[in-house]
Structure formats: C-alpha cells, structure tokens
Amino acid sequence: MSAKSQQASKSSGSVTLTDPSSGQALELPVLSGTLGPSVVDIRALYSGSGYFTYDPGYTSTGACESKITFIDGEKGILLHRGYPIGELAEQSDFLEVAYLLLRGELPNETEAKDFVDTITRHTMVHEQINYLYRGFRRDAHPMAVMIGVVGALAAFYHDATDIGDSTHRMIASHRLIAKMPTIAAMAYKYAVGQPFVYPRNDLTYTENFLHMLFAVPCEEYKINPVQARAMDRILILHADHEQNASTSTVRLAGSSGANPYACIAAGIATLWGPAHGGANEAVVRMLEEIPTVEQIPEYIARAKDKNDPFRLMGFGHRVYKNYDPRATVLRETCSEVLDDFGIDDDKLKIAVELEKIALNDEYFIERKLYPNVDFYSGLILKALGIPPELFTVIFALARTVGWVAQWNEMIEDPSQKIGRPRQLYTGAAERSFIPLADRG
Ligand code: CMC
C-alpha cells in the first residue's frame, strides 16, 4: 500500500530570467503556499538554461512542500498544523502534539486514548539492547550512545520496514516515539553507573521519562508535577521546527529509501552540533565559564570581536529575527520552575543579567540576535537537576516526533526524489596524471 498525497501549492504567475550573455529568456513558474513567501520553481532551470543555483546553507532555498510547521521568523510566529506554539504549550501535552504533527489534526477522545495506549505499549526495548550499552565506555557522550543505539534499532526491528507501506511506516514511527525516552534514560543510567529502570505503563509519557531517569530500585521516586509539566513543555517546544539541519538530514537520508531508524540516527548526529541542538548544553557551559555578573561585559565584548570565536550561546537564530516564540513560553516556565524549586543560583543570575545586557546592546539589536529556545531550556533543565550532557539528548527525544512526521510526509509526496544537490566546482581543471618519479 503506498499513499501518495496531493500537492497543495498553487501556481501564482511566473518570473522571467534573462541570460545576459545570450539574451535568452526563461520563464519560471511561481508557486504559493498557504502562508509565507512564494517560491520560484527552478526545477526546469538547468534543462532550460544550463545554470545551477548557488545557495550555501540553503538560506533562500525551499527543498520540499510541507503541511506540518510554519515559521515567520520576522514576526516570531511558529505554527504546528496551523496551531500557535504558545497555545499548544499552554493547553496541550506532548503526546497530543505528537499526534497532531504525525496525523495532521488534533485527536478526538477515542483517537487520543488509542494513540496514548499504542505509544505506552511500545516503550520497552528488546532486552538484547541492554548488552549493546555495555560496549560503550561509561564516560562516552550520551549523544554518541544515542546515535549508536538508535541506529542499531534497525537491527532489532526489521519486521516492519517496507517504507512504501503506510502501516509499516506508522509502526516504525510509533516505535521511535515510544522508545526514545527509554533509550535516552538508559544512556544516562549507563553513564552514572545505575541500573536501568524499566518503563511504567501507569505513568504519562513525560512522567515515565523522569521516572526512568531518576528512580533507583532502593527507594520510591515521587514525581514532582511542576517538574513533569516543565519537561512536557520543553518536549512540546522542541517537537518540530520546519526544515532545520537535522530534519533536512532525516529527509535527505530518507530520500534514498534508507531504513527509518538509520535516518533518525542521522538526524541525531546532525542535532548534536553546537550551532543546532548542542546549543542548550553550550549555554550552561558558557554560564559556567563566566565567573561573576561583573565580568559579563568582558564576554559581551568577546562575542562581538570577529577575531574571537566566542559567541553568546543561546542567542541568534537562522530564521527568527525577532524573539523566538518558543523562548517566550520557556522564559515563563523558567521562572515557575525556579520559584517552585526555590533556586537562587549564581549562574541563573548571570543568565538573567546577560539577557538584559544583550537585549539592550546595539550589536545584538542591529543583528536581531534575540535569546532562542536553547537559552531557557538549558536553564530549566539545569534547575531540574539534569546534567548538561543530557540536554541535547532530550532535544533529540522531542524532535523525533518532528523527524518521523516529516519523514512520512516526504515519502508520501508525489514529487519526492532522491536528494542530490549540485555544486559550483572551483578545483583543478582536467589534467594528466603525473607518475610519482616525475613529481618534483
Ligand atoms: N553571538 C555573537 N554574534 C552572533 C551570534 C552570537 N550568538 N549569532 C550571530 N552573530 C552575529 C554573526 O557574527 C554575524 O555578524 P556579522 O553580520 O557582523 O558578520 C551576524 O550576527 C549574523 O550571524 P550569522 O552567523 O550569519 O547567522 P546564521 O543564521 O548563520 O547563524 C546561528 C545562526 C544560530 C548558528 C548563530 O546565531 C549562532 O551561532 N548562535 C549561537 C548558537 C545557538 O544558540 N544556536 C541555537 C539555535 S536555536 C536551536 C535550533 O533551532 O537548533
């Protein structure tokens, strides 16, 4: 069974490109979506003109049509299937958002119950996976472990990986969403030398994750509802973010027909970078490096100095040139958590002061560098007692939902082709091989 959905973009005129050397004109169609800028359809550019486009970092390039997430970076808007992120964070929960991203609509009561049941009943991992962890050093970065273990799921769950079959795709998607908290918590337990904690079906998705992270067999672990709510919000706010680097990686890997677990492992690898998901860990490391509030100006000066590689982590975004709407929600959650936990931490004071100074500094104002989601998620996770090296793992857990939704959408897209960018070659022109003895 192969479900190919209909494309929904509309034709809205054309642009004409004139080659200055030949005077030849090429008309290129313009396509419009529901929201956001229209796009010039350049699929016929090379065959019609002999030119490629050049866009390192894809700053002006749309690589797919999507119905999942919309971002207006200038206005600071983020919508999932049309619903504003703030409303979802306030009124929904992570699994409901997962359903929305994956299926396109909010579930009714029966659909919500069935989905929660399905995810809850897939949370255990194959017992043999326990032994896989033992092959890693205890001091390995948990993201390295995640890449290995999630990639290895392809070796454990090969009963439903016909990616042309929508039922198989949904089984793989459910398994990934369900098992990520278990795999992430196991990576943590392995690092700290504690026994793995099995999932519990009487807990919610987020409570179960916290339980698997923090419970130990020798005493009862009580879940703090403020902690669970804050974690659930962090998961909602990281669930999807349009065609970012890791999602584009998952789509590109998946475009070759690769195994779904291998595609998600590729997404995790991309997310690990400090310019992407690794930023929340980098925020806390940066705060640890700044000794006192009085020394903040020194670090602001370093961030502005082009000869210094130091950047203010948690500030700036490729797409948002306004306040990151996810940061707005988390800023509030951050103060709730700090109040509830009665935390009066020096590093948190530095963070608050840093934010204040950066928001009033001409360099940051001119470049529209606002705090992003990672600035606050790093602070909240620190306050929840989560070690910094686990921050990006939690991001990966949440983003798995977006990755599988986008992967499914890509496979259902009738215009989907294997991803294969072109290049502007600037290397040596053709030359003859020189035998070793003749080389000077
Ligand atoms: N500190 C100091 N200067 C900065 C920063 C920063 N955090 N971010 C950007 N700039 C400067 C940059 O030097 C450049 O200056 P100029 O115009 O004088 O050359 C200007 O602002 C534009 O920056 P850019 O590097 O061209 O922007 P980009 O779109 O390529 O990079 C970014 C976006 C997120 C990689 C970058 O802002 C950054 O490295 N931020 C810190 C890391 C971070 O917090 N990343 C998390 C992103 S949010 C999570 C996610 O969605 O994955």
mmCIF file of N, CA and C in Angstrom, residues 41-146:
data_model
loop_
_atom_site.group_PDB
_atom_site.id
_atom_site.type_symbol
_atom_site.label_atom_id
_atom_site.label_comp_id
_atom_site.label_asym_id
_atom_site.label_seq_id
_atom_site.Cartn_x
_atom_site.Cartn_y
_atom_site.Cartn_z
ATOM 1 N N ASP A 41 9.834 28.258 -8.848
ATOM 2 C CA ASP A 41 10.045 26.835 -9.127
ATOM 3 C C ASP A 41 11.169 26.710 -10.158
ATOM 4 N N ILE A 42 12.353 26.315 -9.680
ATOM 5 C CA ILE A 42 13.513 26.289 -10.582
ATOM 6 C C ILE A 42 13.813 24.882 -11.102
ATOM 7 N N ARG A 43 12.847 23.985 -10.992
ATOM 8 C CA ARG A 43 13.141 22.613 -11.417
ATOM 9 C C ARG A 43 13.593 22.538 -12.879
ATOM 10 N N ALA A 44 13.077 23.467 -13.707
ATOM 11 C CA ALA A 44 13.448 23.414 -15.132
ATOM 12 C C ALA A 44 14.623 24.343 -15.456
ATOM 13 N N LEU A 45 15.225 24.940 -14.425
ATOM 14 C CA LEU A 45 16.281 25.932 -14.669
ATOM 15 C C LEU A 45 17.473 25.341 -15.435
ATOM 16 N N TYR A 46 17.962 24.213 -14.974
ATOM 17 C CA TYR A 46 19.166 23.652 -15.592
ATOM 18 C C TYR A 46 18.880 23.179 -17.017
ATOM 19 N N SER A 47 17.757 22.451 -17.177
ATOM 20 C CA SER A 47 17.470 21.952 -18.531
ATOM 21 C C SER A 47 17.153 23.112 -19.476
ATOM 22 N N GLY A 48 16.594 24.214 -18.950
ATOM 23 C CA GLY A 48 16.208 25.327 -19.827
ATOM 24 C C GLY A 48 17.299 26.363 -20.026
ATOM 25 N N SER A 49 18.315 26.388 -19.143
ATOM 26 C CA SER A 49 19.304 27.469 -19.252
ATOM 27 C C SER A 49 20.744 27.005 -19.103
ATOM 28 N N GLY A 50 20.950 25.809 -18.553
ATOM 29 C CA GLY A 50 22.319 25.338 -18.319
ATOM 30 C C GLY A 50 22.914 25.873 -17.013
ATOM 31 N N TYR A 51 22.122 26.642 -16.240
ATOM 32 C CA TYR A 51 22.613 27.176 -14.962
ATOM 33 C C TYR A 51 22.127 26.319 -13.788
ATOM 34 N N PHE A 52 22.974 26.251 -12.736
ATOM 35 C CA PHE A 52 22.522 25.771 -11.415
ATOM 36 C C PHE A 52 22.294 27.012 -10.554
ATOM 37 N N THR A 53 21.716 26.840 -9.390
ATOM 38 C CA THR A 53 21.665 27.941 -8.420
ATOM 39 C C THR A 53 22.777 27.707 -7.406
ATOM 40 N N TYR A 54 23.154 28.745 -6.690
ATOM 41 C CA TYR A 54 24.212 28.639 -5.683
ATOM 42 C C TYR A 54 23.677 29.236 -4.397
ATOM 43 N N ASP A 55 23.541 28.407 -3.352
ATOM 44 C CA ASP A 55 22.927 28.881 -2.109
ATOM 45 C C ASP A 55 23.464 28.095 -0.914
ATOM 46 N N PRO A 56 24.760 28.334 -0.558
ATOM 47 C CA PRO A 56 25.314 27.584 0.570
ATOM 48 C C PRO A 56 24.494 27.847 1.836
ATOM 49 N N GLY A 57 24.209 26.812 2.571
ATOM 50 C CA GLY A 57 23.403 26.960 3.799
ATOM 51 C C GLY A 57 21.919 27.075 3.490
ATOM 52 N N TYR A 58 21.558 26.965 2.224
ATOM 53 C CA TYR A 58 20.137 26.992 1.779
ATOM 54 C C TYR A 58 19.357 28.160 2.370
ATOM 55 N N THR A 59 19.956 29.359 2.366
ATOM 56 C CA THR A 59 19.264 30.483 3.003
ATOM 57 C C THR A 59 18.041 30.953 2.215
ATOM 58 N N SER A 60 18.006 30.650 0.905
ATOM 59 C CA SER A 60 16.852 31.069 0.088
ATOM 60 C C SER A 60 16.214 29.892 -0.633
ATOM 61 N N THR A 61 16.520 28.700 -0.206
ATOM 62 C CA THR A 61 16.072 27.536 -0.967
ATOM 63 C C THR A 61 15.028 26.709 -0.216
ATOM 64 N N GLY A 62 13.896 26.486 -0.854
ATOM 65 C CA GLY A 62 12.893 25.564 -0.324
ATOM 66 C C GLY A 62 13.142 24.213 -0.953
ATOM 67 N N ALA A 63 13.326 23.186 -0.143
ATOM 68 C CA ALA A 63 13.664 21.877 -0.703
ATOM 69 C C ALA A 63 12.465 20.947 -0.778
ATOM 70 N N CYS A 64 11.334 21.361 -0.206
ATOM 71 C CA CYS A 64 10.166 20.470 -0.224
ATOM 72 C C CYS A 64 8.899 21.286 -0.007
ATOM 73 N N GLU A 65 7.761 20.623 -0.271
ATOM 74 C CA GLU A 65 6.481 21.214 0.095
ATOM 75 C C GLU A 65 6.078 20.538 1.403
ATOM 76 N N SER A 66 5.582 21.301 2.386
ATOM 77 C CA SER A 66 5.225 20.684 3.667
ATOM 78 C C SER A 66 3.972 21.312 4.256
ATOM 79 N N LYS A 67 3.200 20.489 4.966
ATOM 80 C CA LYS A 67 1.970 20.971 5.619
ATOM 81 C C LYS A 67 2.110 20.929 7.142
ATOM 82 N N ILE A 68 3.309 20.677 7.649
ATOM 83 C CA ILE A 68 3.444 20.382 9.078
ATOM 84 C C ILE A 68 3.646 21.640 9.928
ATOM 85 N N THR A 69 4.698 22.395 9.647
ATOM 86 C CA THR A 69 5.074 23.511 10.523
ATOM 87 C C THR A 69 5.305 24.775 9.712
ATOM 88 N N PHE A 70 4.853 25.903 10.245
ATOM 89 C CA PHE A 70 5.098 27.184 9.585
ATOM 90 C C PHE A 70 5.812 28.123 10.551
ATOM 91 N N ILE A 71 6.856 28.786 10.039
ATOM 92 C CA ILE A 71 7.581 29.770 10.851
ATOM 93 C C ILE A 71 7.611 31.094 10.089
ATOM 94 N N ASP A 72 7.273 32.182 10.789
ATOM 95 C CA ASP A 72 7.553 33.516 10.261
ATOM 96 C C ASP A 72 8.587 34.110 11.196
ATOM 97 N N GLY A 73 9.838 34.069 10.742
ATOM 98 C CA GLY A 73 10.955 34.482 11.592
ATOM 99 C C GLY A 73 10.951 35.969 11.903
ATOM 100 N N GLU A 74 10.434 36.775 10.970
ATOM 101 C CA GLU A 74 10.418 38.231 11.199
ATOM 102 C C GLU A 74 9.425 38.589 12.300
ATOM 103 N N LYS A 75 8.267 37.887 12.273
ATOM 104 C CA LYS A 75 7.229 38.206 13.263
ATOM 105 C C LYS A 75 7.335 37.342 14.515
ATOM 106 N N GLY A 76 8.192 36.319 14.491
ATOM 107 C CA GLY A 76 8.314 35.434 15.649
ATOM 108 C C GLY A 76 7.103 34.523 15.802
ATOM 109 N N ILE A 77 6.634 33.953 14.664
ATOM 110 C CA ILE A 77 5.459 33.069 14.700
ATOM 111 C C ILE A 77 5.899 31.633 14.415
ATOM 112 N N LEU A 78 5.350 30.697 15.186
ATOM 113 C CA LEU A 78 5.581 29.269 14.937
ATOM 114 C C LEU A 78 4.245 28.543 15.060
ATOM 115 N N LEU A 79 3.819 27.897 13.972
ATOM 116 C CA LEU A 79 2.545 27.169 13.972
ATOM 117 C C LEU A 79 2.790 25.710 13.649
ATOM 118 N N HIS A 80 2.142 24.812 14.397
ATOM 119 C CA HIS A 80 2.159 23.393 14.026
ATOM 120 C C HIS A 80 0.776 23.042 13.498
ATOM 121 N N ARG A 81 0.720 22.621 12.233
ATOM 122 C CA ARG A 81 -0.558 22.305 11.574
ATOM 123 C C ARG A 81 -1.545 23.458 11.769
ATOM 124 N N GLY A 82 -1.012 24.686 11.835
ATOM 125 C CA GLY A 82 -1.842 25.892 11.966
ATOM 126 C C GLY A 82 -2.020 26.381 13.395
ATOM 127 N N TYR A 83 -1.721 25.566 14.377
ATOM 128 C CA TYR A 83 -1.939 25.971 15.782
ATOM 129 C C TYR A 83 -0.696 26.681 16.349
ATOM 130 N N PRO A 84 -0.879 27.870 16.957
ATOM 131 C CA PRO A 84 0.278 28.597 17.527
ATOM 132 C C PRO A 84 0.948 27.803 18.653
ATOM 133 N N ILE A 85 2.274 27.849 18.650
ATOM 134 C CA ILE A 85 3.046 27.075 19.622
ATOM 135 C C ILE A 85 2.692 27.443 21.063
ATOM 136 N N GLY A 86 2.394 28.726 21.305
ATOM 137 C CA GLY A 86 2.051 29.163 22.666
ATOM 138 C C GLY A 86 0.789 28.468 23.163
ATOM 139 N N GLU A 87 -0.228 28.346 22.271
ATOM 140 C CA GLU A 87 -1.485 27.685 22.668
ATOM 141 C C GLU A 87 -1.246 26.195 22.915
ATOM 142 N N LEU A 88 -0.415 25.583 22.082
ATOM 143 C CA LEU A 88 -0.128 24.154 22.290
ATOM 144 C C LEU A 88 0.606 23.941 23.607
ATOM 145 N N ALA A 89 1.588 24.810 23.875
ATOM 146 C CA ALA A 89 2.365 24.660 25.115
ATOM 147 C C ALA A 89 1.487 24.861 26.344
ATOM 148 N N GLU A 90 0.523 25.780 26.246
ATOM 149 C CA GLU A 90 -0.356 26.079 27.384
ATOM 150 C C GLU A 90 -1.420 25.007 27.578
ATOM 151 N N GLN A 91 -2.026 24.557 26.467
ATOM 152 C CA GLN A 91 -3.263 23.768 26.581
ATOM 153 C C GLN A 91 -3.146 22.302 26.199
ATOM 154 N N SER A 92 -2.017 21.921 25.608
ATOM 155 C CA SER A 92 -1.926 20.545 25.110
ATOM 156 C C SER A 92 -0.875 19.774 25.919
ATOM 157 N N ASP A 93 -0.591 18.553 25.489
ATOM 158 C CA ASP A 93 0.547 17.846 26.082
ATOM 159 C C ASP A 93 1.351 17.213 24.952
ATOM 160 N N PHE A 94 2.517 16.686 25.314
ATOM 161 C CA PHE A 94 3.449 16.259 24.271
ATOM 162 C C PHE A 94 2.863 15.200 23.342
ATOM 163 N N LEU A 95 2.190 14.200 23.888
ATOM 164 C CA LEU A 95 1.688 13.131 23.007
ATOM 165 C C LEU A 95 0.577 13.637 22.091
ATOM 166 N N GLU A 96 -0.226 14.598 22.583
ATOM 167 C CA GLU A 96 -1.264 15.159 21.721
ATOM 168 C C GLU A 96 -0.605 15.941 20.568
ATOM 169 N N VAL A 97 0.466 16.679 20.893
ATOM 170 C CA VAL A 97 1.193 17.415 19.857
ATOM 171 C C VAL A 97 1.838 16.423 18.879
ATOM 172 N N ALA A 98 2.323 15.310 19.410
ATOM 173 C CA ALA A 98 2.917 14.280 18.548
ATOM 174 C C ALA A 98 1.874 13.763 17.556
ATOM 175 N N TYR A 99 0.674 13.498 18.058
ATOM 176 C CA TYR A 99 -0.415 13.017 17.205
ATOM 177 C C TYR A 99 -0.715 14.054 16.119
ATOM 178 N N LEU A 100 -0.800 15.320 16.552
ATOM 179 C CA LEU A 100 -1.104 16.417 15.624
ATOM 180 C C LEU A 100 -0.057 16.495 14.508
ATOM 181 N N LEU A 101 1.212 16.439 14.887
ATOM 182 C CA LEU A 101 2.273 16.557 13.883
ATOM 183 C C LEU A 101 2.249 15.375 12.926
ATOM 184 N N LEU A 102 2.028 14.202 13.497
ATOM 185 C CA LEU A 102 2.083 12.969 12.699
ATOM 186 C C LEU A 102 0.853 12.791 11.813
ATOM 187 N N ARG A 103 -0.327 13.098 12.363
ATOM 188 C CA ARG A 103 -1.572 12.793 11.636
ATOM 189 C C ARG A 103 -2.241 14.015 11.009
ATOM 190 N N GLY A 104 -1.845 15.216 11.418
ATOM 191 C CA GLY A 104 -2.374 16.412 10.762
ATOM 192 C C GLY A 104 -3.506 17.102 11.499
ATOM 193 N N GLU A 105 -4.205 16.417 12.401
ATOM 194 C CA GLU A 105 -5.317 17.020 13.146
ATOM 195 C C GLU A 105 -5.182 16.664 14.620
ATOM 196 N N LEU A 106 -5.824 17.467 15.490
ATOM 197 C CA LEU A 106 -5.870 17.104 16.910
ATOM 198 C C LEU A 106 -6.753 15.869 17.050
ATOM 199 N N PRO A 107 -6.416 14.949 17.954
ATOM 200 C CA PRO A 107 -7.235 13.739 18.087
ATOM 201 C C PRO A 107 -8.537 13.993 18.833
ATOM 202 N N ASN A 108 -9.597 13.200 18.526
ATOM 203 C CA ASN A 108 -10.769 13.233 19.415
ATOM 204 C C ASN A 108 -10.447 12.324 20.602
ATOM 205 N N GLU A 109 -11.400 12.166 21.540
ATOM 206 C CA GLU A 109 -11.085 11.425 22.766
ATOM 207 C C GLU A 109 -10.635 9.991 22.499
ATOM 208 N N THR A 110 -11.355 9.307 21.578
ATOM 209 C CA THR A 110 -11.008 7.907 21.285
ATOM 210 C C THR A 110 -9.641 7.827 20.616
ATOM 211 N N GLU A 111 -9.413 8.722 19.653
ATOM 212 C CA GLU A 111 -8.112 8.700 18.944
ATOM 213 C C GLU A 111 -6.969 8.996 19.915
ATOM 214 N N ALA A 112 -7.208 9.936 20.837
ATOM 215 C CA ALA A 112 -6.157 10.293 21.798
ATOM 216 C C ALA A 112 -5.847 9.086 22.689
ATOM 217 N N LYS A 113 -6.910 8.405 23.145
ATOM 218 C CA LYS A 113 -6.717 7.266 24.044
ATOM 219 C C LYS A 113 -5.961 6.143 23.313
ATOM 220 N N ASP A 114 -6.379 5.864 22.065
ATOM 221 C CA ASP A 114 -5.723 4.803 21.280
ATOM 222 C C ASP A 114 -4.249 5.121 21.053
ATOM 223 N N PHE A 115 -3.968 6.398 20.745
ATOM 224 C CA PHE A 115 -2.589 6.786 20.463
ATOM 225 C C PHE A 115 -1.729 6.637 21.720
ATOM 226 N N VAL A 116 -2.257 7.124 22.848
ATOM 227 C CA VAL A 116 -1.508 7.024 24.106
ATOM 228 C C VAL A 116 -1.262 5.546 24.443
ATOM 229 N N ASP A 117 -2.303 4.705 24.251
ATOM 230 C CA ASP A 117 -2.163 3.258 24.515
ATOM 231 C C ASP A 117 -1.070 2.653 23.639
ATOM 232 N N THR A 118 -1.109 2.997 22.353
ATOM 233 C CA THR A 118 -0.129 2.428 21.405
ATOM 234 C C THR A 118 1.282 2.821 21.814
ATOM 235 N N ILE A 119 1.478 4.105 22.099
ATOM 236 C CA ILE A 119 2.833 4.559 22.460
ATOM 237 C C ILE A 119 3.256 3.894 23.776
ATOM 238 N N THR A 120 2.331 3.863 24.759
ATOM 239 C CA THR A 120 2.671 3.293 26.070
ATOM 240 C C THR A 120 3.080 1.824 25.931
ATOM 241 N N ARG A 121 2.438 1.101 25.020
ATOM 242 C CA ARG A 121 2.735 -0.339 24.886
ATOM 243 C C ARG A 121 3.938 -0.634 23.990
ATOM 244 N N HIS A 122 4.631 0.412 23.555
ATOM 245 C CA HIS A 122 5.849 0.179 22.757
ATOM 246 C C HIS A 122 7.099 0.730 23.444
ATOM 247 N N THR A 123 7.003 1.044 24.739
ATOM 248 C CA THR A 123 8.116 1.763 25.382
ATOM 249 C C THR A 123 9.304 0.861 25.767
ATOM 250 N N MET A 124 9.055 -0.448 25.887
ATOM 251 C CA MET A 124 10.190 -1.310 26.250
ATOM 252 C C MET A 124 11.073 -1.515 25.027
ATOM 253 N N VAL A 125 12.372 -1.733 25.286
ATOM 254 C CA VAL A 125 13.259 -2.064 24.165
ATOM 255 C C VAL A 125 13.631 -3.541 24.270
ATOM 256 N N HIS A 126 14.051 -4.109 23.166
ATOM 257 C CA HIS A 126 14.482 -5.503 23.143
ATOM 258 C C HIS A 126 15.550 -5.703 24.230
ATOM 259 N N GLU A 127 15.433 -6.765 25.006
ATOM 260 C CA GLU A 127 16.333 -6.984 26.140
ATOM 261 C C GLU A 127 17.811 -7.020 25.701
ATOM 262 N N GLN A 128 18.037 -7.471 24.486
ATOM 263 C CA GLN A 128 19.409 -7.564 23.978
ATOM 264 C C GLN A 128 20.071 -6.184 23.871
ATOM 265 N N ILE A 129 19.219 -5.142 23.771
ATOM 266 C CA ILE A 129 19.759 -3.773 23.647
ATOM 267 C C ILE A 129 20.529 -3.386 24.924
ATOM 268 N N ASN A 130 20.098 -3.951 26.066
ATOM 269 C CA ASN A 130 20.835 -3.682 27.328
ATOM 270 C C ASN A 130 22.324 -3.984 27.159
ATOM 271 N N TYR A 131 22.608 -5.078 26.439
ATOM 272 C CA TYR A 131 24.010 -5.502 26.291
ATOM 273 C C TYR A 131 24.776 -4.586 25.349
ATOM 274 N N LEU A 132 24.040 -3.999 24.420
ATOM 275 C CA LEU A 132 24.660 -3.076 23.470
ATOM 276 C C LEU A 132 25.309 -1.909 24.222
ATOM 277 N N TYR A 133 24.587 -1.389 25.245
ATOM 278 C CA TYR A 133 25.123 -0.267 26.031
ATOM 279 C C TYR A 133 26.472 -0.628 26.639
ATOM 280 N N ARG A 134 26.592 -1.874 27.047
ATOM 281 C CA ARG A 134 27.822 -2.272 27.759
ATOM 282 C C ARG A 134 29.055 -2.198 26.868
ATOM 283 N N GLY A 135 28.865 -2.094 25.562
ATOM 284 C CA GLY A 135 30.001 -1.946 24.653
ATOM 285 C C GLY A 135 30.565 -0.536 24.659
ATOM 286 N N PHE A 136 29.807 0.413 25.243
ATOM 287 C CA PHE A 136 30.289 1.803 25.256
ATOM 288 C C PHE A 136 31.077 2.081 26.532
ATOM 289 N N ARG A 137 32.028 3.011 26.452
ATOM 290 C CA ARG A 137 32.694 3.480 27.669
ATOM 291 C C ARG A 137 31.663 4.211 28.519
ATOM 292 N N ARG A 138 31.835 4.136 29.827
ATOM 293 C CA ARG A 138 30.876 4.816 30.725
ATOM 294 C C ARG A 138 30.949 6.338 30.558
ATOM 295 N N ASP A 139 32.123 6.858 30.134
ATOM 296 C CA ASP A 139 32.249 8.313 30.016
ATOM 297 C C ASP A 139 31.959 8.802 28.593
ATOM 298 N N ALA A 140 31.352 7.947 27.778
ATOM 299 C CA ALA A 140 31.010 8.378 26.408
ATOM 300 C C ALA A 140 29.964 9.489 26.482
ATOM 301 N N HIS A 141 29.984 10.416 25.514
ATOM 302 C CA HIS A 141 28.923 11.433 25.485
ATOM 303 C C HIS A 141 27.614 10.719 25.140
ATOM 304 N N PRO A 142 26.532 10.989 25.914
ATOM 305 C CA PRO A 142 25.280 10.259 25.640
ATOM 306 C C PRO A 142 24.741 10.456 24.225
ATOM 307 N N MET A 143 25.114 11.558 23.538
ATOM 308 C CA MET A 143 24.655 11.709 22.155
ATOM 309 C C MET A 143 25.340 10.684 21.247
ATOM 310 N N ALA A 144 26.605 10.362 21.563
ATOM 311 C CA ALA A 144 27.308 9.330 20.781
ATOM 312 C C ALA A 144 26.604 7.989 20.987
ATOM 313 N N VAL A 145 26.180 7.744 22.230
ATOM 314 C CA VAL A 145 25.481 6.498 22.550
ATOM 315 C C VAL A 145 24.124 6.467 21.829
ATOM 316 N N MET A 146 23.436 7.608 21.830
ATOM 317 C CA MET A 146 22.123 7.680 21.168
ATOM 318 C C MET A 146 22.228 7.355 19.674
#
